PDB file of C-alpha atoms in Angstrom:
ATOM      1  CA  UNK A   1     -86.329 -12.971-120.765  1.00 72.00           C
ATOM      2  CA  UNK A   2     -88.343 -14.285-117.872  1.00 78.00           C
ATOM      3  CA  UNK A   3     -88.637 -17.764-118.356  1.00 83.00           C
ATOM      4  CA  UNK A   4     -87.698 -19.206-115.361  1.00 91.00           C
ATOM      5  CA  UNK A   5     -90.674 -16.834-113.376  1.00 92.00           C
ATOM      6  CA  UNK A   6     -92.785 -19.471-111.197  1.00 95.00           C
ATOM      7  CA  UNK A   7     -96.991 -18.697-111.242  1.00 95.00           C
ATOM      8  CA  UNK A   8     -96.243 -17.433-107.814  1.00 95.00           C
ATOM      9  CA  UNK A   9     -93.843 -14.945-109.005  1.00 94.00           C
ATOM     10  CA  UNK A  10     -95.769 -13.560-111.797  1.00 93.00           C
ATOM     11  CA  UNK A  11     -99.000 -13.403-109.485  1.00 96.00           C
ATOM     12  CA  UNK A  12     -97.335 -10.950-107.089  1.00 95.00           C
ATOM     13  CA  UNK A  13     -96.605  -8.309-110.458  1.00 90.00           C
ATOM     14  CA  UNK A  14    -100.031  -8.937-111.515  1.00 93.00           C
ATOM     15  CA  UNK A  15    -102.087  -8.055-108.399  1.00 96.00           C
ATOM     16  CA  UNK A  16     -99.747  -5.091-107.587  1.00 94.00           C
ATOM     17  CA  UNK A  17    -100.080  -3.601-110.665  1.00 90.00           C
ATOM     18  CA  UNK A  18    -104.167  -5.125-110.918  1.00 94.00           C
ATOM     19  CA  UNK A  19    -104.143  -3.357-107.083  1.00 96.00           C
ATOM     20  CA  UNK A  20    -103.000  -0.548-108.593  1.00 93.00           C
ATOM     21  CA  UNK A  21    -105.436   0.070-111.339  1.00 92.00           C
ATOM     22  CA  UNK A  22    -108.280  -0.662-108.890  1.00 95.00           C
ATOM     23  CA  UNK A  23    -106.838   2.028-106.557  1.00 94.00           C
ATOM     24  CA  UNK A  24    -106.460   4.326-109.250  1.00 92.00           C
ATOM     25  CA  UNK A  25    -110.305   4.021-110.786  1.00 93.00           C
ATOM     26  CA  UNK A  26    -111.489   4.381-106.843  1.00 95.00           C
ATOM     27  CA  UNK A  27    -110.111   7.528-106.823  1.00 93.00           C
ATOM     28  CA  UNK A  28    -111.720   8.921-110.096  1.00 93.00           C
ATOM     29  CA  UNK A  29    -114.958   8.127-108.341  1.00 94.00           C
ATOM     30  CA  UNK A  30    -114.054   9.251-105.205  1.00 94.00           C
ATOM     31  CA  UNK A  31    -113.699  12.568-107.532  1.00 92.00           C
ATOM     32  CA  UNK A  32    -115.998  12.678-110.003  1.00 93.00           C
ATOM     33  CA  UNK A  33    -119.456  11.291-107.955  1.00 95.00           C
ATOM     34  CA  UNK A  34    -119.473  13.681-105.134  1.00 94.00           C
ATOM     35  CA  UNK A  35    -118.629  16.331-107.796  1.00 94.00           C
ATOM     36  CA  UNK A  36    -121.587  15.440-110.068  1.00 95.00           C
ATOM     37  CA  UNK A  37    -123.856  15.366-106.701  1.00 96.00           C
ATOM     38  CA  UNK A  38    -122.603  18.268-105.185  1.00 95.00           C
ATOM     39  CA  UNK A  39    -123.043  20.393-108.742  1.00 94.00           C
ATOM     40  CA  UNK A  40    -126.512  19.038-109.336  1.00 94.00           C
ATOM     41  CA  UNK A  41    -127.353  20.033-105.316  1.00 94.00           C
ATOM     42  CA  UNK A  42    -125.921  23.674-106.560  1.00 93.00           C
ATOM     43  CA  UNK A  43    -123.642  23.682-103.921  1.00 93.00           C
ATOM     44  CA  UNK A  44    -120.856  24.862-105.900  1.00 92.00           C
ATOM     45  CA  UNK A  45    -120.227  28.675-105.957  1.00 92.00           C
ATOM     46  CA  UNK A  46    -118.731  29.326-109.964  1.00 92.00           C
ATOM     47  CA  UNK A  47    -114.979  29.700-109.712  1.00 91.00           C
ATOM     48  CA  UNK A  48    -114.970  26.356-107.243  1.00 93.00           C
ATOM     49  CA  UNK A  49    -116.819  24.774-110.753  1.00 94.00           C
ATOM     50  CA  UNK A  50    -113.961  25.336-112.282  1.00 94.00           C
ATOM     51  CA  UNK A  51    -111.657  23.774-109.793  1.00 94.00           C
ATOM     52  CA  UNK A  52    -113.778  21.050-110.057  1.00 94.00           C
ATOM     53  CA  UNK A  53    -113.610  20.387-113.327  1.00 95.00           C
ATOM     54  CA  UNK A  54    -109.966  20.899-113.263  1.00 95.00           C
ATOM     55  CA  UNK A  55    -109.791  18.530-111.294  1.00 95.00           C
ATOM     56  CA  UNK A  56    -111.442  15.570-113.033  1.00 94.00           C
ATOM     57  CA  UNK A  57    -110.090  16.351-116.135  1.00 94.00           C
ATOM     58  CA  UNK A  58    -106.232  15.830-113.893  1.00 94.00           C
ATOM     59  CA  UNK A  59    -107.903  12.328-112.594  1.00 94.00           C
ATOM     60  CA  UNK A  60    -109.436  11.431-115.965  1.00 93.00           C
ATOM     61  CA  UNK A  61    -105.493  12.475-117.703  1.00 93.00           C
ATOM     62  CA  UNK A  62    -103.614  10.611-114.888  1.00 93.00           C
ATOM     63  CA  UNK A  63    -105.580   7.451-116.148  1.00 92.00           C
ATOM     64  CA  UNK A  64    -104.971   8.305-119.342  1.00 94.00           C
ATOM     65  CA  UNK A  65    -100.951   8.608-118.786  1.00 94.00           C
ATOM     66  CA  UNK A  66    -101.014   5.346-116.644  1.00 92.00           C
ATOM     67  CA  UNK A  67    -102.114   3.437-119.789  1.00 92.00           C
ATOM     68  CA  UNK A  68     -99.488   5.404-122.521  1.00 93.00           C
ATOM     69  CA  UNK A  69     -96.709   4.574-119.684  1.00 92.00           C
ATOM     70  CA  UNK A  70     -97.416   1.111-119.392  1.00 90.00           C
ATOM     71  CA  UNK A  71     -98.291   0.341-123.032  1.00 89.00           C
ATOM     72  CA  UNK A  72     -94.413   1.646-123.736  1.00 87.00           C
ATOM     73  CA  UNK A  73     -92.867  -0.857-121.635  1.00 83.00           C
ATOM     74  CA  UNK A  74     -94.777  -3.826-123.371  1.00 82.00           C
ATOM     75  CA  UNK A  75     -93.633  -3.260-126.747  1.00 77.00           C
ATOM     76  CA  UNK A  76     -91.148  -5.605-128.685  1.00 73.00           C
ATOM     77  CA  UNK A  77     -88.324  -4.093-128.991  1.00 70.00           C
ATOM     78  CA  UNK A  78     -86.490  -6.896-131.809  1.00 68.00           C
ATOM     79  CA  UNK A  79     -83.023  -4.936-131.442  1.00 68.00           C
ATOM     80  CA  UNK A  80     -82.272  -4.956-127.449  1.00 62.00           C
ATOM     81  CA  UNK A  81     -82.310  -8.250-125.090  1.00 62.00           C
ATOM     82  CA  UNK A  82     -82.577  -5.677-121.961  1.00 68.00           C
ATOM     83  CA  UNK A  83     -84.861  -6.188-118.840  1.00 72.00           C
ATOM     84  CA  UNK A  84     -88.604  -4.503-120.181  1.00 74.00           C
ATOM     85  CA  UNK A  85     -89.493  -1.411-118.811  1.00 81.00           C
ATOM     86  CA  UNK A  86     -91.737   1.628-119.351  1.00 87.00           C
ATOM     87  CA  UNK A  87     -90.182   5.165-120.908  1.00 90.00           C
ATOM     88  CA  UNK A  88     -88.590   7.058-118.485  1.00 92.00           C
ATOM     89  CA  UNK A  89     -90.141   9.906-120.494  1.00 94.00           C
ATOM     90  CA  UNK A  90     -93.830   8.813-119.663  1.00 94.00           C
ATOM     91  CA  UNK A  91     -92.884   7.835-115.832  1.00 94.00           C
ATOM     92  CA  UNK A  92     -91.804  11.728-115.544  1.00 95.00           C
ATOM     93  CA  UNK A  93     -95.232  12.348-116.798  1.00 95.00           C
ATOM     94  CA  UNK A  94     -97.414  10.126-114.934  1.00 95.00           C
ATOM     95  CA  UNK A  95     -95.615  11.085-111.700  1.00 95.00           C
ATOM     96  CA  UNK A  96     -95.734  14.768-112.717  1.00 95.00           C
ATOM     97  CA  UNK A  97     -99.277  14.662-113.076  1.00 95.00           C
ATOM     98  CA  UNK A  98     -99.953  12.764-110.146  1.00 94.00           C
ATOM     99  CA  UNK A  99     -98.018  15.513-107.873  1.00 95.00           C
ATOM    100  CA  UNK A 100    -100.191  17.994-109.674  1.00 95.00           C
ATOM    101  CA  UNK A 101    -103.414  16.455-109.053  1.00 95.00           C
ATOM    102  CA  UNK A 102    -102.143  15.815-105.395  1.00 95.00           C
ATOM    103  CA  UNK A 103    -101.006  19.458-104.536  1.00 95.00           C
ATOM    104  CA  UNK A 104    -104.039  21.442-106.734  1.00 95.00           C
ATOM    105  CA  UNK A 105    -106.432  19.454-104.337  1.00 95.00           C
ATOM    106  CA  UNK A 106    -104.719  19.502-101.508  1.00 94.00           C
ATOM    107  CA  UNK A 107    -104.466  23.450-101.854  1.00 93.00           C
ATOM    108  CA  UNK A 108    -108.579  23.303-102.911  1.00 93.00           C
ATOM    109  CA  UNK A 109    -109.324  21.548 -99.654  1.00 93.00           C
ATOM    110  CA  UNK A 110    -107.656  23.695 -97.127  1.00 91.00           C
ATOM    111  CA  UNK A 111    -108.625  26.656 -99.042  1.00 90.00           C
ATOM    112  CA  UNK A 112    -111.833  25.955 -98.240  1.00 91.00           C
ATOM    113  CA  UNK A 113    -111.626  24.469 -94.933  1.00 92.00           C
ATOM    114  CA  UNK A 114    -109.179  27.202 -93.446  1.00 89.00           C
ATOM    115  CA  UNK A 115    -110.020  30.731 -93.508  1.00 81.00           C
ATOM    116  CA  UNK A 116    -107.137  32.986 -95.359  1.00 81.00           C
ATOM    117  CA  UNK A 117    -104.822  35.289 -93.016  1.00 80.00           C
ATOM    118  CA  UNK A 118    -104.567  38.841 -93.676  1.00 82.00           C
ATOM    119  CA  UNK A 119    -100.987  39.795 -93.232  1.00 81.00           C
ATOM    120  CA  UNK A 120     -99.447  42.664 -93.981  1.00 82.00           C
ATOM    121  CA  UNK A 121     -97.502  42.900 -97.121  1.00 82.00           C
ATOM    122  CA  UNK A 122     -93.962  43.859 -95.952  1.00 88.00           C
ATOM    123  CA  UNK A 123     -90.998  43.072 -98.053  1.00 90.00           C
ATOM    124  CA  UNK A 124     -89.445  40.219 -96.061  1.00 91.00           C
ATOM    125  CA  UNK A 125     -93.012  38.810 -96.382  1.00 91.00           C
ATOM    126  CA  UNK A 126     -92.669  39.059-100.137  1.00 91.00           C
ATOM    127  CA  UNK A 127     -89.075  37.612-100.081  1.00 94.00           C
ATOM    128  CA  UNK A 128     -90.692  34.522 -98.237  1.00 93.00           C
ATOM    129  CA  UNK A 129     -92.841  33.735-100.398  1.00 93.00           C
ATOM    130  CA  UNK A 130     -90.913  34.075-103.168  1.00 95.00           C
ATOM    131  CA  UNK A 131     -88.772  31.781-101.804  1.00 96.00           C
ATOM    132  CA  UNK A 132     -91.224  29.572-101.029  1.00 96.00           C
ATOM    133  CA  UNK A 133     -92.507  29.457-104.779  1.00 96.00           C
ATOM    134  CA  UNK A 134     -89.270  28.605-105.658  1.00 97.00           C
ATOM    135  CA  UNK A 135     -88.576  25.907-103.507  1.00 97.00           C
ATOM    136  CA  UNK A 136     -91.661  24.413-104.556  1.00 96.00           C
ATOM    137  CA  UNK A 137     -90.639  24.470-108.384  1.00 96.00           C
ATOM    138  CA  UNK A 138     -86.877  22.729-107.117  1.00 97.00           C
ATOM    139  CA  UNK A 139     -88.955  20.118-104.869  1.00 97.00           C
ATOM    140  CA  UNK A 140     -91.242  19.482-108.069  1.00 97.00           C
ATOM    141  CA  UNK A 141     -88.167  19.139-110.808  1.00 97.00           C
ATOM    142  CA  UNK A 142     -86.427  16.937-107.992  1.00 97.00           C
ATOM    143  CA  UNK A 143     -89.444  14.100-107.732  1.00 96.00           C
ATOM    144  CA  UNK A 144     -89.556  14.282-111.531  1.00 96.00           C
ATOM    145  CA  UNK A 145     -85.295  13.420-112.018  1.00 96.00           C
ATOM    146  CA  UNK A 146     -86.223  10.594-109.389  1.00 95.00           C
ATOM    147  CA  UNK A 147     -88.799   9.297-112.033  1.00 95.00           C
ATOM    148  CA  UNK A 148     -85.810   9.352-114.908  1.00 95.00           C
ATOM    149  CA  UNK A 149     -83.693   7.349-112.533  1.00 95.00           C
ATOM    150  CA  UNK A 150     -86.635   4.883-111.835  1.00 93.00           C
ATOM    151  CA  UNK A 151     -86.908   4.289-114.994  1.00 91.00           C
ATOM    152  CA  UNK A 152     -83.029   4.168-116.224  1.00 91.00           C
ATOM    153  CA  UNK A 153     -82.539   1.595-113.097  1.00 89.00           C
ATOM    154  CA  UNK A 154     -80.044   4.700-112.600  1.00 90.00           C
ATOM    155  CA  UNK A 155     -79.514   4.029-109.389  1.00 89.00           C
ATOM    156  CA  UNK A 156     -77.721   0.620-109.879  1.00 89.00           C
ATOM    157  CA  UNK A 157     -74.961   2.429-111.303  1.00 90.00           C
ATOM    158  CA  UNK A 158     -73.031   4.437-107.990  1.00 90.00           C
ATOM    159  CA  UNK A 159     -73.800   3.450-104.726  1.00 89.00           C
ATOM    160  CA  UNK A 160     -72.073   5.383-102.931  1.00 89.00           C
ATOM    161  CA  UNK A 161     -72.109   8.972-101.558  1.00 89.00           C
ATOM    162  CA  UNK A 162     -71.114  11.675-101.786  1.00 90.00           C
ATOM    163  CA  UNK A 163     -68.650  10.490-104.074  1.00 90.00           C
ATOM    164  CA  UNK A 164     -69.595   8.678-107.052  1.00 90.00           C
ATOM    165  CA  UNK A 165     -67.186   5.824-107.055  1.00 87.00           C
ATOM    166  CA  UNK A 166     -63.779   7.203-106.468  1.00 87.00           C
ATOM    167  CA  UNK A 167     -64.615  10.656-108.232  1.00 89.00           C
ATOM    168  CA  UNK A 168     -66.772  13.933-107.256  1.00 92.00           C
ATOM    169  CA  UNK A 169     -67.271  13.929-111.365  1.00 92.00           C
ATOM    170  CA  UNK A 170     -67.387  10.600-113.058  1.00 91.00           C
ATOM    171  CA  UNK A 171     -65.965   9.799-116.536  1.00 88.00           C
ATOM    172  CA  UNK A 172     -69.069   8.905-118.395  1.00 87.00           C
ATOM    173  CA  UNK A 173     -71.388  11.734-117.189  1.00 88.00           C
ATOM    174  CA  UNK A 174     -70.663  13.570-120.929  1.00 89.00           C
ATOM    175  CA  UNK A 175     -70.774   9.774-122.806  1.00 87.00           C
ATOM    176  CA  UNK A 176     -73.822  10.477-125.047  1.00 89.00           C
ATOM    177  CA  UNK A 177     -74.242  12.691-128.143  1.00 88.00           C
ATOM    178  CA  UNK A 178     -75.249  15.033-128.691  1.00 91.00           C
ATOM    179  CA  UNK A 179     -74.604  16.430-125.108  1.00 91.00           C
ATOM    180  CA  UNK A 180     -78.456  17.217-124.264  1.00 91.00           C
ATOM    181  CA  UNK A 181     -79.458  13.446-124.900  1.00 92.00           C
ATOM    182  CA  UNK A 182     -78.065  12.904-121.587  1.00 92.00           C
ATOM    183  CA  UNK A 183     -79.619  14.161-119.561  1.00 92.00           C
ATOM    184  CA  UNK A 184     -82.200  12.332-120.070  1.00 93.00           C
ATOM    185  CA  UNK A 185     -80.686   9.441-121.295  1.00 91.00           C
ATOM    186  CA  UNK A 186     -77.439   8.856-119.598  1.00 93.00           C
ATOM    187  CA  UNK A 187     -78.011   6.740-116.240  1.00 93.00           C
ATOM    188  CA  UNK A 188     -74.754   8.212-114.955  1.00 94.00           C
ATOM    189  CA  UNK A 189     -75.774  11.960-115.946  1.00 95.00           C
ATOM    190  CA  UNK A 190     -79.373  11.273-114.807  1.00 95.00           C
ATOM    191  CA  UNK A 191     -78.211   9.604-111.048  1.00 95.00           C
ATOM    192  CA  UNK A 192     -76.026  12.817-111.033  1.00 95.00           C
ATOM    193  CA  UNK A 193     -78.230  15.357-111.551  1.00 96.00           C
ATOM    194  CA  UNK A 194     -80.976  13.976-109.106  1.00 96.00           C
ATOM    195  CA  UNK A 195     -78.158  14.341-106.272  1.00 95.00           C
ATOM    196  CA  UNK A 196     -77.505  17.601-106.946  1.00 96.00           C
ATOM    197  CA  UNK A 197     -81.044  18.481-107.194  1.00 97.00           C
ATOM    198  CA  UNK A 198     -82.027  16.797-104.040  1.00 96.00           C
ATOM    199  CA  UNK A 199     -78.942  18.779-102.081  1.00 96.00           C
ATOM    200  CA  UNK A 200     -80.512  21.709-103.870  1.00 97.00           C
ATOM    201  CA  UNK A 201     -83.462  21.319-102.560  1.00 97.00           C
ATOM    202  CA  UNK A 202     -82.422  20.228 -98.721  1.00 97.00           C
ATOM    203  CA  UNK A 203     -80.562  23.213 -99.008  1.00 97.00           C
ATOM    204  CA  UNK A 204     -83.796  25.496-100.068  1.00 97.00           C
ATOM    205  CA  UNK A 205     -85.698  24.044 -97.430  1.00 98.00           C
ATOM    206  CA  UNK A 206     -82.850  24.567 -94.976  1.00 97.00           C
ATOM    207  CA  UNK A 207     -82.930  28.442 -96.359  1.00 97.00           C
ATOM    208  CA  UNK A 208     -86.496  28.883 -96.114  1.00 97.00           C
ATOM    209  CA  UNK A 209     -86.898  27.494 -92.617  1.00 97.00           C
ATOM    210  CA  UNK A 210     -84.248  29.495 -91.331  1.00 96.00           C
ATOM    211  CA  UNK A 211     -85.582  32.847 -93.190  1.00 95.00           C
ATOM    212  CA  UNK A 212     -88.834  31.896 -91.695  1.00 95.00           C
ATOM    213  CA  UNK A 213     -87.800  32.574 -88.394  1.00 93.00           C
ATOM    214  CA  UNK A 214     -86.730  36.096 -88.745  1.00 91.00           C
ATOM    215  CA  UNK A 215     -90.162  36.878 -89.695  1.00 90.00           C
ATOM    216  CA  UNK A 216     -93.271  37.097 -86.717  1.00 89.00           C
ATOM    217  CA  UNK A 217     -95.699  34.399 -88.952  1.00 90.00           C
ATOM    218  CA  UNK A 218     -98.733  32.949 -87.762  1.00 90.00           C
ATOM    219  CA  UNK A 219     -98.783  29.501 -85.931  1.00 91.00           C
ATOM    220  CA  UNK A 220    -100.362  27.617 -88.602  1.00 90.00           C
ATOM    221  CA  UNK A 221     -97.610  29.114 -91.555  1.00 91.00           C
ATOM    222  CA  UNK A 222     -94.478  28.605 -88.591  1.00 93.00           C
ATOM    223  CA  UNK A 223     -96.180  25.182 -88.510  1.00 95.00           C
ATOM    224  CA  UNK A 224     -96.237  24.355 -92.146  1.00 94.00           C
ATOM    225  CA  UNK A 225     -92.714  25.111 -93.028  1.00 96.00           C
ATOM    226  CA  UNK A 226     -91.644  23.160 -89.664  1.00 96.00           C
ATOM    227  CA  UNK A 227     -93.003  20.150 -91.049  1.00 97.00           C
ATOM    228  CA  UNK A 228     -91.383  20.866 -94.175  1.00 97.00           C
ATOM    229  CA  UNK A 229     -87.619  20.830 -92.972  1.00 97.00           C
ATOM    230  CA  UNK A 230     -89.288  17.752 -90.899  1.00 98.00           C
ATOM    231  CA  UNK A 231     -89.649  16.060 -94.100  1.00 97.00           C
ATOM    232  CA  UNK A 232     -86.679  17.111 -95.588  1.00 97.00           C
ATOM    233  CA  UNK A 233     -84.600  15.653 -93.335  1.00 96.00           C
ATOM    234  CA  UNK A 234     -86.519  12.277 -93.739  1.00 96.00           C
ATOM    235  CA  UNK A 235     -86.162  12.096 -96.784  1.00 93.00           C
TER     236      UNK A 235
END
């Protein structure tokens, strides 16, 4: 399929994804060393053991993912002459995992390093953060339909916005059977749903910034969900 690739070409593939790998085993000891010193010191009070562990065992399965999602996009496949390229099924998983890892330490560290804020427990403090839980599950189920249209090349198929071609709804977006499969499967159905769940999710962000400001919060919460309309909007 590739057989006009220079040495030149194929070098750049290998060292990004040899780069990668590296990257990847520096963080597992960037996890797992301190952890084993800081444990044997007895610095580690017993519920932040578990968070520990937890959290090595996500490094030690994000590795482990990595390899299954690359090992599916080498395989022959005798019946299609299409470009190679991994499952969309184990990208989902590997960047799943990956946001996991990311958020549960993120949330360890400044647990840790910023003392919680007593507030009282009023019912438009409740409403936030309910809202705020669900945003986060939209913003999570968002990155993941970005990792099926990775790995569908979805996006090659409309390029335009907020139409898709000359329709709101295109044609195909139904094409596969049974009707489930495509959501998965269907580039068209795939690139569609990831547009509606990133307006979603500008729009939840929107909502909860906005609710936010009804509400007297504390700098560092007005702060956080600041920077997370910030974001939003660059993204």
């Amino acid at each position: 399929l590739n057989h006009d690739m220079t040495l030149t070409e194929f070098k750049f593939i290998w060292y990004m994804e040899y780069s990668h790998r590296m990257w990847g085993r520096a963080v597992g000891l960037a996890y797992i060393l301190p952890a084993a010193y800081f444990w044997r010191k007895g610095w580690l009070s017993r519920p932040l053991k578990g968070c520990v562990l937890a959290l090595c065992g996500l490094v030690c399965c994000q590795g482990l993912l990595g390899w299954y999602m690359v090992k599916s996009g080498l395989e022959e496949k005798p019946d299609s002459h299409d470009i190679p390229r991994v499952s969309q099924y184990r990208l989902a998983a590997h960047l799943g995992s990956a946001l996991l890892l990311f958020s549960a330490s993120l949330w360890t560290g400044l647990r840790l390093l910023l003392p919680p804020q007593k507030l009282p427990e009023t019912h438009q403090l409740v409403r936030l953060r309910h809202l705020a839980h669900g945003t986060t599950a939209l913003i999570f189920l968002t990155a993941l339909s970005g990792a099926f249209v990775a790995g569908l090349d979805a996006g090659l198929v409309y390029n335009s916005f907020p139409k898709m071609g000359e329709r709101w709804i295109p044609d195909d977006l139904l094409a596969f059977s049974p009707v489930l499969r495509n959501i998965f499967e269907n580039p068209t159905t795939v690139q569609f749903d990831h547009r509606i769940l990133g307006t979603a999710t500008f729009t939840a962000v929107t909502a909860l910034f906005l609710f936010s400001r009804r509400i007297p919060l504390p700098r560092r919460t007005r702060m956080a969900v600041t920077s997370l309309l910030a974001v939003a909007c660059v993204q």
